Amino acid sequence: MPVESSSSSAASRQSKQKRKSHSLSIRRTNSTEQERSGLHRELIDAQDSKLPVSMRTNLLDLFSQIEREFESLYIENLELRREIETLNDRLAADGQTIEGSDLAKGALKTKASHSTSQLSQKLKTTYKASTSKIVSSFKATTSRADCQLLREFVGHRDGIWDVSITKTQPVVMGTASADHTALLWSIETGKSLLKYLGHQGQVFNSIKFHPTEQMALTASGDQTAHIWRFMVQLPTPQPLNDTTQTSCEEDADFSDKDEADGEAEGTDCPCVRVPIATLRSHQGVVIAADWLVGGRQVVTASWDRAANLYDVETSELVHSLTGHDQELSHCCTHPTQRLVVTSSRDTTFRLWDFRDPSIHSVNVFQGHTDTVTSAVFTVGDNVVSGSDDRTVKVWDLKNMRSPMATIRTDSACVDEPEDHRSPHDNRQVRLFDMSGVRLARLPRTNRQGHRRMVCCSVWCEDSAPCNLFTCGFDRQAIGWSINIPALLQDK
């Protein structure tokens, strides 16, 4: 018994001495930390780097913290090995034959694996925000787009759901609003030219222009779509104002009263109240409408879960496209072929083929996990779909089995019109190429850009100096000048 007590006390003293030496080593490590950091900073300063000083300092701090974490893990493993050796000595003194080396290796491996897992999780949670900022700064420096706000179109009294550009001369912009009107605008002056009031006080959800004639197609909450003619005379162009100085002088979170004060300008214009054709047969809100190639037929999408194909001359229903399990959210036609794509809240979009008059085929695509807010054709025979699952996917018409590219966003995509743009419900509009590479984000500050949800965007290279138009719930449309050499070459 005295011998065993003596052995236990000796082991206790040895363990205390080792813990004391371990604490001293940690103190020495902490005492030299500032010196080491200073040496590293001097070394970094001496290197020839193109990175900004603030970014280099931030990187240095991150790497120093990672080094300290691994150093702590190394010291902990050393202490564990010493404790295992002490245990082996005590077991040997008691006459037990244990392969201490294998035990040490197994215990050390288990402990190291557990510590490494903890370290990995800690690094992920601790440095996620910092590294995200660094990555964002790198992205900002590699932007390939020059984006400039040129014109603001103010005149609607409620949010604007859709924006479109005429395909014939004169080139004007059209907007469909929740204030029960559709307006045509002069792109050069920003003044409204004509107002359509034919939908009996219901919300305008969509506006599209005839490919060759001065006719417009609007969809509304009154369960109808209207076709109406327009004639406009463009005013004399005026010099562009510096919108970064004159627009949005008030705070970004303005009230409805503040908005109404600026609505009088540009709203005094001729009105059209009677359509040349009214397309009926839907039992719910008509959410979207578009012209088929040639302009002799139109397609409408409704909350009654059907899309209808109409003859323009007779206004008669030609086909009812059924199959979606929930409300439709959008429809779009191919610019050169008799193809229609419809999207729905049932997480699918469908491709309808009318190229063969005797056979009308349909293909169903299930590439999203939430409401498909829109699906559209591009110039290069691709389909781009946007969804509430926070993804935008690019599909090849020749091989629709899987998407060519998937763009992940931090918010739902409200609309995905035509090419390269992704409007979101967080007021942002981002530009991507067709392979999913982000090109730029349109400016969004208190003095320029949209101040509420962006609903739609449209590209038009025939409307110089503006070539991109956006609209949103802040009751305005905006004309942008976007300069992306690679994008323009692709188009």
Short mmCIF file of C-alpha atoms in Angstrom, two decimals:
data_model
loop_
_atom_site.label_atom_id
_atom_site.label_comp_id
_atom_site.label_asym_id
_atom_site.label_seq_id
_atom_site.Cartn_x
_atom_site.Cartn_y
_atom_site.Cartn_z
CA MET A 1 0.00 0.00 0.00
CA PRO A 2 2.73 2.60 0.78
CA VAL A 3 4.42 1.75 -2.49
CA GLU A 4 1.20 2.22 -4.47
CA SER A 5 0.53 5.55 -2.70
CA SER A 6 4.05 6.70 -3.47
CA SER A 7 3.63 5.72 -7.12
CA SER A 8 0.32 7.62 -7.38
CA SER A 9 1.76 10.76 -5.80
CA ALA A 10 4.76 10.64 -8.13
CA ALA A 11 2.48 10.35 -11.17
CA SER A 12 0.38 13.26 -9.87
CA ARG A 13 3.46 15.47 -9.45
CA GLN A 14 4.69 14.53 -12.92
CA SER A 15 1.30 15.38 -14.46
CA LYS A 16 1.23 18.76 -12.68
CA GLN A 17 4.72 19.57 -13.92
CA LYS A 18 3.76 18.70 -17.48
CA ARG A 19 0.60 20.84 -17.30
CA LYS A 20 2.67 23.68 -15.90
CA SER A 21 5.20 23.38 -18.72
CA HIS A 22 2.31 23.26 -21.20
CA SER A 23 0.84 26.49 -19.80
CA LEU A 24 4.26 28.10 -19.95
CA SER A 25 4.60 27.10 -23.59
CA ILE A 26 1.22 28.67 -24.33
CA ARG A 27 2.30 31.86 -22.58
CA ARG A 28 5.47 31.92 -24.63
CA THR A 29 3.41 31.41 -27.76
CA ASN A 30 1.12 34.31 -26.86
CA SER A 31 4.02 36.54 -25.94
CA THR A 32 5.65 36.05 -29.33
CA GLU A 33 2.39 36.36 -31.25
CA GLN A 34 2.67 40.12 -31.70
CA GLU A 35 6.32 39.82 -32.76
CA ARG A 36 5.42 37.13 -35.31
CA SER A 37 2.50 39.23 -36.59
CA GLY A 38 4.80 42.20 -36.92
CA LEU A 39 7.35 40.15 -38.86
CA HIS A 40 4.62 38.84 -41.16
CA ARG A 41 3.35 42.33 -41.81
CA GLU A 42 6.83 43.55 -42.57
CA LEU A 43 7.28 40.61 -44.95
CA ILE A 44 3.97 41.35 -46.67
CA ASP A 45 4.79 45.04 -46.95
CA ALA A 46 8.09 44.16 -48.56
CA GLN A 47 6.42 42.00 -51.22
CA ASP A 48 5.28 43.46 -54.51
CA SER A 49 1.53 42.77 -54.60
CA LYS A 50 -1.33 44.33 -56.52
CA LEU A 51 -3.81 43.63 -53.70
CA PRO A 52 -5.00 46.63 -51.66
CA VAL A 53 -3.35 47.05 -48.26
CA SER A 54 -6.64 46.55 -46.40
CA MET A 55 -7.31 43.27 -48.19
CA ARG A 56 -3.78 42.01 -47.56
CA THR A 57 -4.07 42.91 -43.88
CA ASN A 58 -7.39 41.10 -43.63
CA LEU A 59 -5.94 38.00 -45.28
CA LEU A 60 -2.94 38.12 -42.92
CA ASP A 61 -5.20 38.25 -39.87
CA LEU A 62 -7.26 35.29 -41.12
CA PHE A 63 -4.22 33.14 -41.82
CA SER A 64 -2.75 34.04 -38.40
CA GLN A 65 -5.94 32.89 -36.67
CA ILE A 66 -5.91 29.64 -38.63
CA GLU A 67 -2.26 29.08 -37.68
CA ARG A 68 -3.07 29.60 -33.99
CA GLU A 69 -5.91 27.09 -34.19
CA PHE A 70 -3.64 24.41 -35.65
CA GLU A 71 -0.92 25.22 -33.15
CA SER A 72 -3.37 24.74 -30.30
CA LEU A 73 -4.43 21.41 -31.78
CA TYR A 74 -0.78 20.32 -32.06
CA ILE A 75 -0.07 21.18 -28.42
CA GLU A 76 -3.20 19.35 -27.33
CA ASN A 77 -2.08 16.22 -29.18
CA LEU A 78 1.37 16.40 -27.56
CA GLU A 79 -0.24 16.59 -24.11
CA LEU A 80 -2.47 13.65 -24.96
CA ARG A 81 0.54 11.56 -26.01
CA ARG A 82 2.29 12.34 -22.70
CA GLU A 83 -0.79 11.25 -20.73
CA ILE A 84 -0.96 8.01 -22.70
CA GLU A 85 2.70 7.31 -21.97
CA THR A 86 2.09 7.91 -18.25
CA LEU A 87 -0.84 5.52 -18.33
CA ASN A 88 1.26 2.87 -20.03
CA ASP A 89 3.95 3.24 -17.36
CA ARG A 90 1.38 2.77 -14.60
CA LEU A 91 -0.08 -0.29 -16.31
CA ALA A 92 3.40 -1.78 -16.76
CA ALA A 93 4.12 -1.21 -13.05
CA ASP A 94 0.96 -3.13 -12.17
CA GLY A 95 2.20 -6.10 -14.24
CA GLN A 96 -0.30 -5.81 -17.09
CA THR A 97 0.91 -6.47 -20.62
CA ILE A 98 -0.70 -3.94 -22.96
CA GLU A 99 0.61 -2.91 -26.33
CA GLY A 100 0.91 0.71 -25.40
CA SER A 101 2.01 1.89 -28.82
CA ASP A 102 -1.15 0.57 -30.49
CA LEU A 103 -3.32 2.06 -27.73
CA ALA A 104 -1.58 5.40 -28.09
CA LYS A 105 -2.02 5.39 -31.84
CA GLY A 106 -5.71 4.48 -31.60
CA ALA A 107 -6.53 6.99 -28.90
CA LEU A 108 -4.51 9.69 -30.59
CA LYS A 109 -6.19 9.02 -33.93
CA THR A 110 -9.68 9.18 -32.34
CA LYS A 111 -8.89 12.36 -30.45
CA ALA A 112 -7.27 13.98 -33.47
CA SER A 113 -10.21 13.10 -35.68
CA HIS A 114 -12.65 14.60 -33.17
CA SER A 115 -10.53 17.72 -32.74
CA THR A 116 -10.12 18.14 -36.48
CA SER A 117 -13.89 17.92 -36.95
CA GLN A 118 -14.43 20.57 -34.28
CA LEU A 119 -11.77 22.77 -35.84
CA SER A 120 -13.30 22.44 -39.30
CA GLN A 121 -16.74 23.42 -38.02
CA LYS A 122 -15.29 26.32 -36.04
CA LEU A 123 -13.39 27.61 -39.05
CA LYS A 124 -16.50 27.44 -41.22
CA THR A 125 -18.65 29.39 -38.76
CA THR A 126 -15.98 31.85 -37.63
CA TYR A 127 -14.57 32.94 -40.96
CA LYS A 128 -17.57 32.54 -43.25
CA ALA A 129 -18.53 36.21 -43.10
CA SER A 130 -14.96 37.43 -43.54
CA THR A 131 -14.20 35.20 -46.49
CA SER A 132 -17.53 36.12 -48.10
CA LYS A 133 -16.52 39.75 -47.96
CA ILE A 134 -13.16 38.94 -49.52
CA VAL A 135 -14.77 36.92 -52.32
CA SER A 136 -17.25 39.73 -52.95
CA SER A 137 -14.42 42.21 -53.22
CA PHE A 138 -12.68 39.97 -55.75
CA LYS A 139 -15.90 39.73 -57.77
CA ALA A 140 -16.31 43.47 -57.75
CA THR A 141 -12.87 43.94 -59.21
CA THR A 142 -13.58 41.52 -62.07
CA SER A 143 -16.85 43.12 -63.24
CA ARG A 144 -17.02 43.18 -67.03
CA ALA A 145 -20.00 45.51 -67.36
CA ASP A 146 -20.29 49.27 -67.43
CA CYS A 147 -23.78 50.13 -66.10
CA GLN A 148 -25.15 53.66 -66.13
CA LEU A 149 -28.63 54.95 -65.29
CA LEU A 150 -29.79 57.31 -68.06
CA ARG A 151 -33.54 57.84 -67.77
CA GLU A 152 -36.33 57.51 -65.21
CA PHE A 153 -39.93 57.15 -66.40
CA VAL A 154 -42.31 58.45 -63.72
CA GLY A 155 -46.07 58.73 -64.13
CA HIS A 156 -47.82 55.60 -62.84
CA ARG A 157 -49.70 55.74 -59.55
CA ASP A 158 -49.00 52.13 -58.53
CA GLY A 159 -46.44 49.39 -59.11
CA ILE A 160 -45.43 48.50 -62.67
CA TRP A 161 -45.73 44.82 -63.52
CA ASP A 162 -44.36 44.68 -67.06
CA VAL A 163 -42.23 46.66 -69.50
CA SER A 164 -41.86 46.13 -73.26
CA ILE A 165 -40.31 47.83 -76.31
CA THR A 166 -41.92 48.15 -79.75
CA LYS A 167 -40.41 46.14 -82.59
CA THR A 168 -41.31 48.76 -85.24
CA GLN A 169 -40.61 52.45 -85.76
CA PRO A 170 -41.06 54.68 -83.89
CA VAL A 171 -39.41 52.81 -81.01
CA VAL A 172 -41.32 53.49 -77.80
CA MET A 173 -41.55 51.80 -74.41
CA GLY A 174 -44.74 50.38 -72.92
CA THR A 175 -45.54 49.70 -69.26
CA ALA A 176 -48.41 47.79 -67.62
CA SER A 177 -49.29 48.89 -64.10
CA ALA A 178 -51.42 47.98 -61.12
CA ASP A 179 -52.97 51.48 -61.38
CA HIS A 180 -55.33 50.08 -64.08
CA THR A 181 -53.48 51.72 -66.99
CA ALA A 182 -50.89 51.00 -69.64
CA LEU A 183 -48.62 53.84 -70.77
CA LEU A 184 -46.48 54.37 -73.86
CA TRP A 185 -43.31 56.41 -73.32
CA SER A 186 -40.80 58.36 -75.36
CA ILE A 187 -37.42 56.80 -74.66
CA GLU A 188 -35.56 59.98 -75.67
CA THR A 189 -37.48 62.37 -73.39
CA GLY A 190 -38.98 60.14 -70.69
CA LYS A 191 -42.45 61.65 -71.31
CA SER A 192 -45.64 59.58 -71.57
CA LEU A 193 -47.20 59.61 -75.05
CA LEU A 194 -50.42 57.62 -74.72
CA LYS A 195 -52.53 55.95 -72.04
CA TYR A 196 -54.73 52.86 -72.44
CA LEU A 197 -57.77 52.55 -70.14
CA GLY A 198 -59.76 49.75 -71.76
CA HIS A 199 -59.70 47.10 -69.02
CA GLN A 200 -62.47 48.66 -66.89
CA GLY A 201 -60.38 49.59 -63.89
CA GLN A 202 -58.56 46.28 -63.48
CA VAL A 203 -54.87 45.64 -62.93
CA PHE A 204 -52.71 45.46 -66.06
CA ASN A 205 -50.39 42.44 -65.76
CA SER A 206 -48.66 42.33 -69.15
CA ILE A 207 -48.01 44.32 -72.30
CA LYS A 208 -46.47 43.09 -75.57
CA PHE A 209 -46.19 44.74 -79.01
CA HIS A 210 -47.04 43.32 -82.43
CA PRO A 211 -43.93 42.28 -84.41
CA THR A 212 -44.76 44.42 -87.49
CA GLU A 213 -47.70 46.73 -86.74
CA GLN A 214 -48.53 49.44 -84.20
CA MET A 215 -50.69 47.21 -82.02
CA ALA A 216 -50.38 46.26 -78.37
CA LEU A 217 -51.55 43.20 -76.44
CA THR A 218 -52.40 43.64 -72.75
CA ALA A 219 -53.47 41.08 -70.14
CA SER A 220 -55.54 42.05 -67.12
CA GLY A 221 -57.23 40.98 -63.93
CA ASP A 222 -60.64 41.28 -65.63
CA GLN A 223 -60.07 37.77 -67.12
CA THR A 224 -59.52 39.15 -70.64
CA ALA A 225 -56.71 40.18 -72.97
CA HIS A 226 -57.09 43.22 -75.23
CA ILE A 227 -55.59 44.06 -78.61
CA TRP A 228 -55.54 47.79 -79.34
CA ARG A 229 -53.98 50.12 -81.90
CA PHE A 230 -51.90 53.17 -81.14
CA MET A 231 -50.45 56.10 -83.02
CA VAL A 232 -47.85 58.28 -81.35
CA GLN A 233 -45.81 61.28 -82.36
CA LEU A 234 -42.41 61.49 -80.76
CA PRO A 235 -41.49 64.80 -79.15
CA THR A 236 -38.24 66.61 -79.84
CA PRO A 237 -35.37 64.83 -78.07
CA GLN A 238 -33.89 66.62 -75.08
CA PRO A 239 -30.42 66.32 -73.54
CA LEU A 240 -30.13 63.59 -70.96
CA ASN A 241 -30.19 64.81 -67.39
CA ASP A 242 -27.74 63.64 -64.76
CA THR A 243 -30.12 61.37 -62.88
CA THR A 244 -27.57 60.69 -60.18
CA GLN A 245 -28.00 64.31 -59.07
CA THR A 246 -31.67 65.06 -59.74
CA SER A 247 -33.46 61.81 -59.08
CA CYS A 248 -34.42 60.44 -55.72
CA GLU A 249 -33.22 63.32 -53.59
CA GLU A 250 -35.53 62.10 -50.82
CA ASP A 251 -34.81 59.13 -48.58
CA ALA A 252 -35.08 55.67 -50.16
CA ASP A 253 -37.92 54.65 -47.84
CA PHE A 254 -40.36 57.26 -49.09
CA SER A 255 -44.11 57.32 -48.45
CA ASP A 256 -46.97 57.10 -50.92
CA LYS A 257 -47.59 60.80 -50.49
CA ASP A 258 -44.04 61.59 -51.54
CA GLU A 259 -44.49 59.44 -54.64
CA ALA A 260 -47.78 61.08 -55.56
CA ASP A 261 -46.20 64.53 -55.50
CA GLY A 262 -44.05 63.63 -58.50
CA GLU A 263 -46.69 61.85 -60.56
CA ALA A 264 -48.35 64.80 -62.25
CA GLU A 265 -45.51 65.30 -64.68
CA GLY A 266 -45.82 63.23 -67.85
CA THR A 267 -49.38 61.91 -67.21
CA ASP A 268 -51.29 64.46 -69.34
CA CYS A 269 -51.47 62.55 -72.62
CA PRO A 270 -54.05 61.16 -75.10
CA CYS A 271 -56.10 58.14 -74.00
CA VAL A 272 -57.36 55.02 -75.78
CA ARG A 273 -60.39 53.36 -74.19
CA VAL A 274 -61.72 50.88 -76.79
CA PRO A 275 -59.78 47.79 -78.02
CA ILE A 276 -60.05 46.41 -81.54
CA ALA A 277 -60.37 42.88 -80.10
CA THR A 278 -61.27 41.41 -76.70
CA LEU A 279 -60.08 37.85 -76.03
CA ARG A 280 -62.38 36.02 -73.61
CA SER A 281 -62.87 32.45 -72.32
CA HIS A 282 -60.59 32.44 -69.26
CA GLN A 283 -62.16 31.86 -65.84
CA GLY A 284 -59.43 33.59 -63.88
CA VAL A 285 -56.92 36.42 -63.96
CA VAL A 286 -54.98 36.61 -67.22
CA ILE A 287 -51.43 36.97 -65.96
CA ALA A 288 -49.51 37.14 -69.27
CA ALA A 289 -49.95 37.26 -73.04
CA ASP A 290 -47.67 37.22 -76.09
CA TRP A 291 -47.74 37.26 -79.91
CA LEU A 292 -46.80 34.18 -81.91
CA VAL A 293 -44.34 34.66 -84.75
CA GLY A 294 -46.07 36.49 -87.61
CA GLY A 295 -48.56 38.24 -85.32
CA ARG A 296 -51.63 36.32 -86.51
CA GLN A 297 -52.16 34.47 -83.24
CA VAL A 298 -51.64 35.26 -79.56
CA VAL A 299 -51.29 33.10 -76.46
CA THR A 300 -52.56 33.96 -72.99
CA ALA A 301 -51.78 32.44 -69.58
CA SER A 302 -54.26 32.50 -66.72
CA TRP A 303 -54.77 31.57 -63.09
CA ASP A 304 -57.43 29.08 -64.28
CA ARG A 305 -54.47 26.72 -65.00
CA ALA A 306 -54.84 27.01 -68.79
CA ALA A 307 -53.14 28.83 -71.65
CA ASN A 308 -55.28 29.78 -74.62
CA LEU A 309 -54.32 30.26 -78.26
CA TYR A 310 -56.43 32.85 -80.15
CA ASP A 311 -56.81 33.97 -83.74
CA VAL A 312 -56.19 37.73 -83.90
CA GLU A 313 -58.48 38.47 -86.84
CA THR A 314 -61.56 36.64 -85.52
CA SER A 315 -60.77 36.74 -81.74
CA GLU A 316 -61.81 33.08 -81.61
CA LEU A 317 -60.25 30.45 -79.36
CA VAL A 318 -58.09 28.07 -81.41
CA HIS A 319 -56.62 25.81 -78.72
CA SER A 320 -56.83 25.53 -74.94
CA LEU A 321 -53.50 24.35 -73.54
CA THR A 322 -54.25 22.42 -70.36
CA GLY A 323 -52.14 20.17 -68.15
CA HIS A 324 -50.67 22.37 -65.44
CA ASP A 325 -51.78 21.39 -61.93
CA GLN A 326 -51.76 24.93 -60.53
CA GLU A 327 -52.04 28.56 -61.63
CA LEU A 328 -49.91 29.71 -64.55
CA SER A 329 -47.37 32.45 -63.86
CA HIS A 330 -46.04 33.33 -67.33
CA CYS A 331 -46.05 32.52 -71.03
CA CYS A 332 -43.63 33.34 -73.82
CA THR A 333 -43.35 32.68 -77.57
CA HIS A 334 -40.28 31.91 -79.67
CA PRO A 335 -39.13 34.85 -81.83
CA THR A 336 -38.84 32.82 -85.07
CA GLN A 337 -40.69 29.51 -84.54
CA ARG A 338 -44.19 28.49 -83.51
CA LEU A 339 -43.18 27.44 -80.02
CA VAL A 340 -44.77 28.45 -76.71
CA VAL A 341 -43.42 27.97 -73.19
CA THR A 342 -45.67 28.26 -70.13
CA SER A 343 -44.63 28.28 -66.45
CA SER A 344 -46.69 27.49 -63.38
CA ARG A 345 -46.83 27.33 -59.62
CA ASP A 346 -46.75 23.51 -59.95
CA THR A 347 -42.89 23.80 -60.20
CA THR A 348 -42.88 22.89 -63.90
CA PHE A 349 -42.73 24.62 -67.24
CA ARG A 350 -44.09 23.20 -70.49
CA LEU A 351 -42.95 23.54 -74.10
CA TRP A 352 -45.78 23.55 -76.67
CA ASP A 353 -44.89 22.89 -80.31
CA PHE A 354 -47.21 24.23 -83.06
CA ARG A 355 -44.78 23.97 -85.96
CA ASP A 356 -46.69 21.03 -87.44
CA PRO A 357 -50.37 22.03 -87.88
CA SER A 358 -51.50 18.40 -87.58
CA ILE A 359 -49.52 17.55 -84.44
CA HIS A 360 -49.37 19.68 -81.30
CA SER A 361 -46.80 18.18 -78.95
CA VAL A 362 -46.02 19.19 -75.38
CA ASN A 363 -43.01 18.48 -73.17
CA VAL A 364 -42.99 18.88 -69.38
CA PHE A 365 -39.82 19.94 -67.53
CA GLN A 366 -39.36 19.51 -63.80
CA GLY A 367 -36.07 21.19 -63.11
CA HIS A 368 -37.23 23.37 -60.18
CA THR A 369 -38.46 22.69 -56.66
CA ASP A 370 -40.74 25.74 -56.26
CA THR A 371 -42.96 28.01 -58.36
CA VAL A 372 -41.51 28.67 -61.81
CA THR A 373 -42.10 32.41 -62.06
CA SER A 374 -41.16 32.63 -65.74
CA ALA A 375 -39.65 30.72 -68.63
CA VAL A 376 -38.59 32.50 -71.83
CA PHE A 377 -36.83 31.90 -75.12
CA THR A 378 -33.52 33.53 -75.97
CA VAL A 379 -32.07 34.50 -79.33
CA GLY A 380 -29.73 31.51 -79.28
CA ASP A 381 -32.48 28.85 -79.06
CA ASN A 382 -32.21 28.48 -75.32
CA VAL A 383 -34.87 28.52 -72.63
CA VAL A 384 -34.18 30.40 -69.40
CA SER A 385 -36.35 29.60 -66.38
CA GLY A 386 -36.50 31.48 -63.08
CA SER A 387 -38.05 30.16 -59.89
CA ASP A 388 -38.93 30.88 -56.28
CA ASP A 389 -36.39 28.18 -55.37
CA ARG A 390 -33.76 30.93 -55.90
CA THR A 391 -32.30 29.46 -59.06
CA VAL A 392 -32.17 30.47 -62.70
CA LYS A 393 -31.53 27.67 -65.20
CA VAL A 394 -30.46 27.79 -68.84
CA TRP A 395 -31.70 25.00 -71.13
CA ASP A 396 -30.79 24.01 -74.67
CA LEU A 397 -33.80 23.45 -76.93
CA LYS A 398 -31.97 20.59 -78.63
CA ASN A 399 -31.30 18.78 -75.35
CA MET A 400 -33.67 19.63 -72.52
CA ARG A 401 -32.77 16.66 -70.29
CA SER A 402 -30.61 18.76 -67.99
CA PRO A 403 -29.80 22.48 -67.77
CA MET A 404 -26.70 23.91 -69.42
CA ALA A 405 -26.12 26.22 -66.46
CA THR A 406 -27.64 26.86 -63.03
CA ILE A 407 -27.40 30.28 -61.41
CA ARG A 408 -28.03 30.35 -57.66
CA THR A 409 -29.28 33.60 -56.14
CA ASP A 410 -29.98 34.90 -52.65
CA SER A 411 -33.65 35.65 -53.35
CA ALA A 412 -36.53 34.56 -55.54
CA CYS A 413 -36.41 35.49 -59.23
CA VAL A 414 -39.49 37.50 -60.16
CA ASP A 415 -39.00 37.45 -63.93
CA GLU A 416 -36.39 36.33 -66.43
CA PRO A 417 -37.04 38.18 -69.67
CA GLU A 418 -35.20 37.24 -72.84
CA ASP A 419 -31.46 37.33 -72.10
CA HIS A 420 -28.84 37.71 -69.44
CA ARG A 421 -30.82 39.51 -66.73
CA SER A 422 -32.19 38.31 -63.42
CA PRO A 423 -34.58 40.65 -61.57
CA HIS A 424 -35.15 39.68 -57.94
CA ASP A 425 -37.65 40.44 -55.20
CA ASN A 426 -34.85 42.13 -53.20
CA ARG A 427 -34.63 45.13 -55.60
CA GLN A 428 -31.54 43.80 -57.37
CA VAL A 429 -30.95 43.20 -61.07
CA ARG A 430 -27.93 41.08 -61.89
CA LEU A 431 -26.37 40.38 -65.27
CA PHE A 432 -25.05 36.94 -66.23
CA ASP A 433 -23.81 35.37 -69.42
CA MET A 434 -25.47 32.24 -70.76
CA SER A 435 -22.91 29.98 -69.05
CA GLY A 436 -23.92 31.35 -65.63
CA VAL A 437 -20.96 33.68 -65.07
CA ARG A 438 -21.96 36.84 -63.25
CA LEU A 439 -21.09 39.99 -65.18
CA ALA A 440 -22.40 42.81 -63.00
CA ARG A 441 -25.16 44.11 -60.77
CA LEU A 442 -27.09 47.25 -61.62
CA PRO A 443 -26.53 50.13 -59.18
CA ARG A 444 -28.91 50.28 -56.25
CA THR A 445 -28.41 53.24 -53.92
CA ASN A 446 -30.53 55.94 -52.32
CA ARG A 447 -29.95 58.18 -55.33
CA GLN A 448 -30.25 55.78 -58.25
CA GLY A 449 -31.80 52.43 -59.02
CA HIS A 450 -35.02 50.83 -57.85
CA ARG A 451 -36.16 51.34 -54.28
CA ARG A 452 -38.67 48.48 -54.20
CA MET A 453 -39.11 45.06 -55.79
CA VAL A 454 -38.06 44.84 -59.44
CA CYS A 455 -40.76 43.09 -61.49
CA CYS A 456 -39.44 42.91 -65.04
CA SER A 457 -36.61 43.86 -67.38
CA VAL A 458 -36.24 43.92 -71.14
CA TRP A 459 -33.30 44.30 -73.53
CA CYS A 460 -33.45 46.42 -76.69
CA GLU A 461 -30.44 47.49 -78.75
CA ASP A 462 -32.55 49.63 -81.10
CA SER A 463 -33.46 52.14 -78.39
CA ALA A 464 -30.16 54.01 -78.01
CA PRO A 465 -28.85 55.43 -75.79
CA CYS A 466 -30.72 53.09 -73.39
CA ASN A 467 -30.46 49.38 -74.12
CA LEU A 468 -31.90 47.88 -70.91
CA PHE A 469 -35.19 48.79 -69.23
CA THR A 470 -36.43 47.73 -65.79
CA CYS A 471 -39.61 48.38 -63.82
CA GLY A 472 -40.78 47.74 -60.29
CA PHE A 473 -43.06 48.45 -57.36
CA ASP A 474 -41.49 51.88 -56.83
CA ARG A 475 -43.86 53.08 -59.62
CA GLN A 476 -41.13 53.86 -62.10
CA ALA A 477 -39.34 52.37 -65.06
CA ILE A 478 -35.63 52.99 -65.60
CA GLY A 479 -33.56 53.10 -68.77
CA TRP A 480 -29.97 51.89 -68.47
CA SER A 481 -26.91 51.96 -70.69
CA ILE A 482 -25.11 48.62 -70.40
CA ASN A 483 -21.76 48.12 -72.05
CA ILE A 484 -20.64 44.47 -72.09
CA PRO A 485 -18.42 43.82 -75.11
CA ALA A 486 -18.51 40.02 -74.74
CA LEU A 487 -22.28 40.03 -74.43
CA LEU A 488 -22.79 42.24 -77.47
CA GLN A 489 -20.57 39.97 -79.54
CA ASP A 490 -22.59 36.91 -78.49
CA LYS A 491 -25.82 38.58 -79.57
#
